[in-house]
Short mmCIF file of C-alpha atoms in Angstrom, two decimals:
data_model
loop_
_atom_site.label_atom_id
_atom_site.label_comp_id
_atom_site.label_asym_id
_atom_site.label_seq_id
_atom_site.Cartn_x
_atom_site.Cartn_y
_atom_site.Cartn_z
CA MET A 4 -31.00 11.61 12.82
CA ALA A 5 -28.01 12.80 14.81
CA SER A 6 -28.78 13.46 18.45
CA GLY A 7 -27.47 15.81 21.11
CA GLY A 8 -27.62 18.97 19.00
CA GLU A 9 -25.22 17.69 16.37
CA GLN A 10 -25.03 19.12 12.87
CA GLN A 11 -25.18 16.32 10.36
CA VAL A 12 -23.14 16.38 7.16
CA THR A 13 -25.15 14.60 4.48
CA SER A 14 -23.68 15.58 1.12
CA PRO A 15 -25.13 13.32 -1.59
CA TYR A 16 -22.16 13.84 -3.90
CA TYR A 17 -18.93 12.87 -2.11
CA ALA A 18 -15.48 14.25 -2.95
CA TYR A 19 -16.02 14.76 -6.65
CA GLY A 20 -15.83 17.71 -9.01
CA ILE A 21 -17.06 18.48 -12.50
CA LEU A 22 -14.78 20.59 -14.66
CA TYR A 23 -16.66 20.66 -17.96
CA LEU A 24 -20.01 19.65 -19.44
CA SER A 25 -20.46 19.89 -23.20
CA PRO A 26 -23.59 21.03 -25.06
CA ASN A 27 -24.05 17.40 -26.06
CA PHE A 28 -24.10 16.40 -22.38
CA HIS A 29 -26.83 18.93 -21.60
CA GLN A 30 -28.88 17.80 -24.61
CA TRP A 31 -28.49 14.18 -23.49
CA GLU A 32 -29.70 14.98 -19.97
CA GLN A 33 -32.68 16.92 -21.29
CA SER A 34 -33.61 14.02 -23.55
CA LYS A 35 -33.63 11.45 -20.72
CA GLY A 36 -37.12 12.40 -19.64
CA PRO A 37 -39.04 12.43 -16.35
CA ARG A 38 -37.86 9.04 -15.10
CA TYR A 39 -34.25 10.11 -15.22
CA ARG A 40 -35.03 13.41 -13.50
CA ALA A 41 -36.95 11.58 -10.78
CA TYR A 42 -33.97 9.28 -10.27
CA ARG A 43 -31.59 12.23 -9.89
CA ARG A 44 -33.96 13.95 -7.45
CA ALA A 45 -34.17 10.76 -5.43
CA TRP A 46 -30.37 10.64 -5.34
CA VAL A 47 -30.44 13.84 -3.28
CA GLU A 48 -33.66 13.32 -1.36
CA ARG A 49 -32.77 9.90 -0.03
CA MET A 50 -29.62 11.31 1.49
CA THR A 51 -31.17 14.43 2.94
CA ARG A 52 -34.03 12.42 4.44
CA LEU A 53 -31.88 9.41 5.40
CA ASP A 54 -34.37 7.26 3.53
CA HIS A 55 -32.96 4.11 1.94
CA GLY A 56 -36.18 3.25 0.13
CA ASP A 57 -37.20 -0.21 -1.00
CA PHE A 58 -34.16 -0.86 -3.17
CA PRO A 59 -30.88 0.82 -4.25
CA LEU A 60 -31.16 3.57 -6.85
CA ASN A 61 -27.98 2.39 -8.57
CA LEU A 62 -26.27 -0.98 -8.96
CA ASN A 63 -22.49 -1.14 -8.93
CA LEU A 64 -21.72 -4.52 -10.44
CA GLU A 65 -18.17 -5.77 -10.35
CA VAL A 66 -18.13 -7.67 -13.62
CA THR A 67 -14.45 -8.55 -13.17
CA THR A 68 -11.56 -8.05 -10.78
CA ARG A 69 -8.97 -8.85 -13.43
CA CYS A 70 -6.92 -5.97 -14.79
CA ASN A 71 -4.12 -5.49 -17.29
CA LEU A 72 -2.55 -2.57 -15.37
CA ALA A 73 -1.10 -2.10 -11.88
CA CYS A 74 -1.92 1.48 -10.90
CA THR A 75 -0.07 2.99 -7.99
CA PHE A 76 -3.27 4.31 -6.35
CA CYS A 77 -5.41 1.17 -6.78
CA SER A 78 -5.77 -1.77 -4.41
CA GLN A 79 -6.40 -4.26 -7.25
CA PRO A 80 -2.78 -5.56 -7.29
CA SER A 81 -3.20 -6.61 -3.63
CA LEU A 82 -6.06 -9.03 -4.41
CA THR A 83 -5.39 -12.67 -3.67
CA LYS A 84 -5.79 -15.38 -6.30
CA GLU A 85 -9.14 -16.32 -4.78
CA GLN A 86 -10.37 -12.75 -5.20
CA LEU A 87 -9.74 -12.69 -8.95
CA GLY A 88 -12.63 -13.62 -11.20
CA ASN A 89 -15.44 -12.64 -13.56
CA MET A 90 -19.10 -12.31 -12.64
CA PRO A 91 -21.03 -15.33 -13.95
CA TRP A 92 -23.76 -14.57 -16.46
CA LYS A 93 -26.41 -16.21 -14.25
CA LEU A 94 -25.52 -13.99 -11.29
CA TYR A 95 -25.39 -10.88 -13.46
CA THR A 96 -28.82 -11.47 -14.99
CA GLN A 97 -30.23 -12.34 -11.54
CA VAL A 98 -29.27 -8.89 -10.22
CA ILE A 99 -30.41 -7.02 -13.34
CA ASP A 100 -33.74 -8.87 -13.33
CA GLU A 101 -34.31 -7.98 -9.69
CA GLY A 102 -33.36 -4.38 -10.42
CA GLU A 103 -35.92 -4.30 -13.22
CA ARG A 104 -38.66 -5.41 -10.81
CA PHE A 105 -37.80 -2.43 -8.59
CA HIS A 106 -37.51 -0.02 -11.55
CA VAL A 107 -33.80 0.67 -11.04
CA ALA A 108 -32.58 3.38 -13.39
CA ALA A 109 -28.79 3.05 -13.34
CA ALA A 110 -25.95 0.55 -13.25
CA ASN A 111 -22.19 0.91 -13.30
CA LEU A 112 -20.51 -2.26 -14.57
CA ASN A 113 -17.34 -1.69 -12.70
CA GLY A 114 -15.17 -2.69 -9.79
CA LEU A 115 -11.44 -3.13 -9.32
CA GLY A 116 -10.94 -4.75 -12.71
CA GLU A 117 -10.90 -3.64 -16.35
CA PRO A 118 -14.32 -4.41 -17.92
CA LEU A 119 -12.96 -4.52 -21.48
CA LEU A 120 -11.18 -7.76 -20.58
CA LEU A 121 -14.63 -9.40 -20.70
CA ARG A 122 -15.72 -10.54 -24.15
CA GLN A 123 -19.32 -10.63 -22.95
CA LEU A 124 -19.31 -6.99 -21.78
CA PRO A 125 -21.40 -5.79 -24.76
CA LYS A 126 -23.88 -8.60 -24.06
CA MET A 127 -24.07 -7.51 -20.41
CA ILE A 128 -24.71 -3.88 -21.35
CA ALA A 129 -27.36 -4.86 -23.91
CA TYR A 130 -29.11 -7.04 -21.33
CA ALA A 131 -29.28 -4.16 -18.84
CA LYS A 132 -30.67 -1.81 -21.49
CA GLN A 133 -33.23 -4.36 -22.62
CA HIS A 134 -34.39 -4.77 -19.02
CA GLY A 135 -35.29 -1.19 -18.31
CA LEU A 136 -32.10 0.54 -17.11
CA ILE A 137 -31.77 4.01 -18.58
CA ASP A 138 -28.27 5.00 -17.40
CA VAL A 139 -25.75 2.21 -17.95
CA MET A 140 -22.03 2.97 -17.80
CA PHE A 141 -18.59 1.61 -17.05
CA HIS A 142 -15.07 2.90 -16.38
CA THR A 143 -12.11 1.80 -18.46
CA ASN A 144 -8.40 2.50 -18.64
CA GLY A 145 -8.81 2.65 -22.41
CA THR A 146 -5.84 0.49 -23.30
CA LEU A 147 -7.87 -2.30 -24.93
CA MET A 148 -10.21 -0.21 -27.08
CA THR A 149 -10.42 -1.07 -30.77
CA GLU A 150 -12.73 0.03 -33.56
CA ALA A 151 -14.59 -3.29 -33.39
CA ILE A 152 -15.07 -3.01 -29.62
CA ALA A 153 -16.19 0.61 -29.97
CA ARG A 154 -18.84 -0.34 -32.53
CA ALA A 155 -20.04 -3.24 -30.39
CA LEU A 156 -20.36 -1.03 -27.31
CA ILE A 157 -22.19 1.73 -29.16
CA ASP A 158 -24.62 -0.77 -30.66
CA THR A 159 -25.64 -1.95 -27.17
CA GLY A 160 -27.20 1.40 -26.28
CA LEU A 161 -24.52 2.14 -23.66
CA ASP A 162 -25.27 5.51 -22.04
CA ARG A 163 -21.82 6.51 -20.77
CA ILE A 164 -18.22 5.45 -21.05
CA ILE A 165 -15.71 6.84 -18.54
CA PHE A 166 -12.05 6.86 -19.55
CA SER A 167 -9.75 7.07 -16.52
CA VAL A 168 -6.80 9.08 -17.78
CA ASP A 169 -5.45 10.82 -14.62
CA SER A 170 -2.84 13.12 -16.10
CA PRO A 171 -2.28 15.16 -19.27
CA ASP A 172 1.44 14.46 -18.97
CA LYS A 173 2.91 11.26 -20.40
CA ALA A 174 5.60 10.78 -17.73
CA THR A 175 3.22 11.38 -14.83
CA TYR A 176 0.50 9.20 -16.33
CA GLU A 177 2.79 6.25 -17.01
CA ALA A 178 4.36 6.53 -13.56
CA MET A 179 0.89 6.19 -12.02
CA ARG A 180 -0.67 3.69 -14.42
CA LEU A 181 2.00 1.04 -14.62
CA ARG A 182 2.13 -1.06 -17.83
CA SER A 183 0.09 1.54 -19.70
CA ASN A 184 1.03 3.72 -22.66
CA TRP A 185 -0.03 7.37 -22.77
CA GLU A 186 -0.06 7.72 -26.56
CA LEU A 187 -2.09 4.52 -26.95
CA VAL A 188 -4.75 5.65 -24.48
CA VAL A 189 -5.09 9.11 -26.05
CA ARG A 190 -5.37 7.49 -29.47
CA ASN A 191 -8.01 5.04 -28.21
CA VAL A 192 -10.19 7.74 -26.65
CA ARG A 193 -10.04 9.66 -29.90
CA LEU A 194 -10.83 6.45 -31.79
CA PHE A 195 -13.96 5.81 -29.73
CA ALA A 196 -15.17 9.37 -30.26
CA ALA A 197 -14.48 9.15 -33.99
CA VAL A 198 -16.42 5.88 -34.34
CA ARG A 199 -19.37 7.27 -32.41
CA ASN A 200 -19.43 10.42 -34.51
CA GLN A 201 -19.03 8.54 -37.79
CA LEU A 202 -22.07 6.47 -36.86
CA GLY A 203 -24.01 9.70 -36.38
CA ARG A 204 -24.57 9.08 -32.70
CA SER A 205 -24.41 11.47 -29.75
CA VAL A 206 -24.22 8.70 -27.15
CA PRO A 207 -22.52 7.10 -25.33
CA ILE A 208 -21.57 10.21 -23.39
CA ILE A 209 -17.77 10.30 -23.25
CA ARG A 210 -16.25 11.25 -19.93
CA THR A 211 -12.58 11.66 -19.11
CA THR A 212 -11.63 11.68 -15.45
CA MET A 213 -8.58 12.00 -13.25
CA VAL A 214 -7.63 11.02 -9.71
CA VAL A 215 -6.08 14.15 -8.20
CA THR A 216 -2.89 13.67 -6.21
CA ASP A 217 -0.23 15.99 -4.90
CA ARG A 218 1.69 15.60 -8.15
CA THR A 219 -1.25 16.08 -10.51
CA VAL A 220 -3.26 18.84 -8.86
CA HIS A 221 -1.33 21.50 -10.80
CA GLN A 222 -2.19 19.70 -14.07
CA VAL A 223 -5.97 20.11 -13.83
CA GLY A 224 -6.09 23.07 -16.21
CA ASP A 225 -4.02 21.26 -18.83
CA PHE A 226 -6.21 18.17 -18.39
CA VAL A 227 -9.31 20.19 -19.25
CA GLN A 228 -7.71 21.82 -22.28
CA ARG A 229 -6.54 18.47 -23.66
CA TRP A 230 -9.90 16.74 -23.39
CA LYS A 231 -12.42 19.54 -23.92
CA PRO A 232 -12.46 19.09 -27.74
CA ILE A 233 -13.37 15.40 -27.32
CA ALA A 234 -15.14 14.72 -24.03
CA ASP A 235 -18.73 15.47 -23.08
CA GLN A 236 -17.84 15.51 -19.41
CA ILE A 237 -14.53 16.12 -17.63
CA THR A 238 -14.29 15.26 -13.96
CA LEU A 239 -11.88 14.78 -11.11
CA GLN A 240 -11.90 13.09 -7.75
CA ASP A 241 -9.62 13.56 -4.80
CA LEU A 242 -7.44 10.61 -3.94
CA THR A 243 -9.49 9.25 -1.05
CA TRP A 244 -7.88 5.94 -0.12
CA ARG A 245 -4.58 6.30 1.70
CA THR A 246 -3.08 3.49 3.80
CA LYS A 247 -5.33 0.71 5.04
CA LEU A 248 -4.09 -0.98 8.20
CA LEU A 249 -6.99 -3.14 9.32
CA GLU A 250 -5.67 -6.51 10.53
CA ASN A 251 -2.08 -5.49 9.70
CA GLY A 252 -3.15 -4.32 6.27
CA GLN A 253 -2.52 -5.56 2.74
CA TRP A 254 -2.17 -2.36 0.80
CA ALA A 255 -0.69 1.11 1.07
CA ASN A 256 -1.49 3.74 -1.53
CA ARG A 257 1.68 4.81 -3.29
CA GLU A 258 0.27 8.24 -4.12
CA GLN A 259 -0.30 11.19 -1.80
CA SER A 260 -3.50 13.21 -1.55
CA ALA A 261 -3.53 16.80 -2.74
CA ILE A 262 -5.18 17.60 0.58
CA SER A 263 -2.36 17.42 3.10
CA VAL A 264 -4.27 17.44 6.37
CA ASP A 265 -4.19 15.15 9.38
CA MET A 266 -7.42 13.19 9.07
CA ASP A 267 -7.19 11.98 12.68
CA GLN A 268 -7.28 15.61 13.76
CA VAL A 269 -10.24 16.27 11.45
CA ARG A 270 -12.17 13.43 13.08
CA ALA A 271 -11.36 14.62 16.60
CA GLU A 272 -12.30 18.20 15.82
CA ALA A 273 -15.55 17.16 14.14
CA ILE A 274 -16.53 15.10 17.18
CA ARG A 275 -15.63 17.98 19.48
CA ARG A 276 -17.74 20.40 17.44
CA LYS A 277 -20.60 17.91 17.26
CA LEU A 278 -20.41 17.46 13.52
CA SER A 279 -21.65 14.04 12.48
CA PHE A 280 -21.66 12.21 9.16
CA ALA A 281 -24.16 9.98 7.39
CA CYS A 282 -22.78 8.03 4.45
CA PRO A 283 -24.65 8.47 1.16
CA TYR A 284 -23.69 5.00 -0.02
CA LEU A 285 -26.02 3.50 2.61
CA TYR A 286 -29.05 5.17 1.06
CA GLN A 287 -28.31 5.38 -2.66
CA SER A 288 -26.36 2.46 -4.09
CA THR A 289 -24.84 -0.90 -3.38
CA TYR A 290 -21.90 -2.96 -4.65
CA ALA A 291 -22.23 -6.55 -5.80
CA PHE A 292 -18.94 -8.35 -6.30
CA TRP A 293 -18.29 -10.82 -9.06
CA ASN A 294 -18.69 -13.68 -6.56
CA GLY A 295 -22.03 -12.47 -5.17
CA ASP A 296 -20.78 -10.73 -2.02
CA VAL A 297 -22.60 -7.44 -1.40
CA ILE A 298 -20.87 -4.51 0.29
CA PRO A 299 -22.05 -0.94 0.89
CA CYS A 300 -19.19 1.03 -0.64
CA SER A 301 -15.86 1.00 -2.45
CA ASN A 302 -13.61 1.19 0.62
CA PRO A 303 -10.76 -1.30 0.09
CA ASP A 304 -11.39 -2.86 3.51
CA ALA A 305 -15.07 -3.40 2.78
CA ARG A 306 -14.22 -6.34 0.50
CA LYS A 307 -13.38 -8.49 3.51
CA HIS A 308 -14.84 -6.70 6.49
CA MET A 309 -18.18 -5.16 5.46
CA ILE A 310 -20.08 -7.92 3.69
CA MET A 311 -23.78 -7.09 4.00
CA GLY A 312 -24.93 -10.39 2.54
CA ARG A 313 -24.42 -12.93 -0.22
CA LEU A 314 -26.54 -13.24 -3.33
CA ASP A 315 -26.45 -17.03 -3.28
CA GLN A 316 -28.30 -16.88 0.05
CA GLN A 317 -30.58 -13.84 -0.24
CA SER A 318 -32.06 -11.51 -2.81
CA LEU A 319 -30.49 -8.08 -3.14
CA GLN A 320 -33.67 -6.52 -1.74
CA GLU A 321 -33.46 -8.76 1.35
CA ILE A 322 -29.84 -7.74 1.85
CA TRP A 323 -30.66 -4.03 1.36
CA GLN A 324 -33.36 -4.26 4.03
CA GLY A 325 -31.43 -6.71 6.20
CA LYS A 326 -30.07 -6.48 9.73
CA THR A 327 -26.46 -5.70 8.81
CA TYR A 328 -27.46 -2.74 6.65
CA ARG A 329 -29.99 -1.54 9.24
CA GLU A 330 -27.42 -1.56 12.02
CA LEU A 331 -24.88 0.36 9.97
CA ARG A 332 -27.45 2.96 8.91
CA ALA A 333 -28.55 3.38 12.54
CA LEU A 334 -24.95 4.03 13.56
CA HIS A 335 -24.60 6.75 10.95
CA ALA A 336 -28.04 8.27 11.53
CA SER A 337 -27.29 8.60 15.25
CA GLY A 338 -24.02 10.44 14.57
CA ARG A 339 -21.82 7.55 15.71
CA TRP A 340 -20.29 6.66 12.32
CA TYR A 341 -16.79 6.71 13.83
CA GLU A 342 -17.62 3.73 16.07
CA HIS A 343 -17.45 1.42 13.06
CA PRO A 344 -13.81 0.30 12.58
CA ILE A 345 -13.84 0.85 8.81
CA CYS A 346 -15.99 3.97 8.66
CA ARG A 347 -13.78 5.53 11.35
CA HIS A 348 -10.76 5.51 9.05
CA CYS A 349 -12.60 6.09 5.77
CA GLU A 350 -11.64 9.31 3.99
CA ILE A 351 -15.12 9.96 2.58
CA PRO A 352 -16.57 11.19 5.91
CA LEU A 353 -13.30 12.85 6.88
CA ILE A 354 -13.13 14.88 3.67
CA GLU A 355 -16.77 15.95 3.96
CA LEU A 356 -16.25 16.93 7.59
CA TYR A 357 -13.07 18.78 6.66
CA LYS A 358 -15.00 20.81 4.09
CA THR A 359 -17.58 21.75 6.70
CA LEU A 360 -14.93 22.67 9.27
CA GLU A 361 -13.19 24.89 6.72
CA GLN A 362 -16.47 26.63 5.91
CA GLN A 363 -17.11 27.23 9.59
CA ARG A 364 -13.76 28.89 9.99
CA GLU A 365 -14.78 31.43 7.36
CA ALA A 366 -18.28 32.11 8.70
CA PRO A 367 -19.94 31.40 12.06
CA SER A 368 -23.01 29.47 10.82
CA PRO A 369 -22.90 28.73 7.09
CA ALA A 370 -25.85 27.13 5.38
CA PRO A 371 -25.24 23.51 4.44
CA VAL A 372 -23.80 23.11 0.94
CA VAL A 373 -25.33 20.45 -1.29
CA ALA A 374 -23.30 20.07 -4.45
CA SER A 375 -25.16 18.77 -7.48
CA GLU A 376 -24.35 18.43 -11.12
CA LEU A 377 -27.99 19.32 -11.72
CA ALA A 378 -27.94 22.46 -9.56
CA PRO A 379 -29.07 25.50 -11.60
CA ASP A 380 -26.60 27.75 -9.77
CA ARG A 381 -23.35 25.92 -10.25
CA SER A 382 -21.28 28.50 -8.44
CA ALA A 383 -23.21 27.88 -5.21
CA ALA A 384 -21.31 24.71 -4.32
CA VAL A 385 -17.57 24.39 -4.79
CA ASP A 386 -15.86 21.05 -4.52
CA LEU A 387 -13.04 20.56 -2.01
CA VAL A 388 -10.53 19.60 -4.68
CA MET A 389 -11.31 22.73 -6.66
CA GLN A 390 -11.04 24.84 -3.51
CA TYR A 391 -7.59 23.40 -3.02
CA LEU A 392 -6.70 24.01 -6.66
CA GLU A 393 -7.74 27.66 -6.46
CA GLN A 394 -5.76 28.15 -3.26
CA SER A 395 -2.68 26.43 -4.64
CA THR A 396 -2.67 28.00 -8.10
CA PRO A 397 -3.75 31.64 -7.92
CA GLY A 398 -5.19 32.91 -11.17
CA ALA A 399 -5.89 29.41 -12.49
CA GLN A 400 -8.34 29.54 -15.38
CA ASN A 401 -11.17 27.05 -15.50
CA PRO A 402 -13.59 26.52 -18.38
CA GLN A 403 -16.65 27.02 -16.17
CA SER A 404 -17.47 27.60 -12.55
CA PRO A 405 -16.22 24.52 -10.65
CA HIS A 406 -18.78 22.69 -8.60
CA GLY A 407 -19.10 19.47 -6.76
CA GLY A 408 -21.25 16.63 -7.89
CA HIS A 409 -21.30 12.88 -7.91
CA HIS A 410 -23.13 10.72 -10.27
CA PRO A 411 -23.23 7.25 -8.71
CA GLN A 412 -20.09 6.40 -10.51
#
């Protein structure tokens, strides 16, 4: 734990907000049973106790780095030719099989690429479901959806599908998601929902989500109104990655965050006030790239500079318990997260610390806020992005009390 009288910020849910949950979503959660509830409790408890357990709770598996779009806020277009590829079936099943031995509940078949480019995606999902995972999901830009693909995905037992839509406005959306088509994506989301409903199914859970930037933050209300008739879950996430300069850098985000603060000043003030940060990624989930490299998080610089181990040399459990992970956890647990060259410039700790600093300005000693999508009192924890929205758009109407929360995906 942090030393020297420091207050440690250990939010299990990152910079993420939930705008709407449908009755179908609540019914789905209730139907998942005790194993799912234990998994969600562990998601919080591991972070609050700084206990990484025997194995990750969630597997983020980068099934492909190939993508048919070039989004202005994504680092995928900066990948080199050598970094483009699809996860081999043998590697995929190796990780799922190991996860089954450790009773892993969840997997997100996602990374920098578009999963629907993979013909074997339904086979991958079905394999995970057949091997004990109870919460399998993936993100998609929605451009490649067809009725045949929808039926194939639904038949696998897929638990969730997350459509990344980003703006309710055609011009804004297409300016951010280059090569995409707004009408096509809207039509494809509706198509998937229609196929699911025609089959008499209530799952997969359909989620629509947006990355909030300075030019989309005022569109949040319209985003909810557009998707509420269709989606089971509507979410947003602050634009966290800005410009990455490590080793002269390869990528600069072309979008601007809705939170216009100097993150260097946030870090300095947090250190001065003895606020420390422990990263939830180190205790909850891990990322396996298509080539077998394992990293702790989705930071763009982690791909090259934070490799925890390689799956052709070690098991995932050996990597999770290995020296590189242990050293990084020790740095965070001792309150010295900023000594790591990538963590120092990562926006995840800086946003969480900013939230705490803002709370302290309003009250001398506020109780720590743990935001959870399972919290019974949803008004008790308000996400940073929603705080900003309320401050920027007085009188904004939201469909339910905004609250923070992060499912591993």
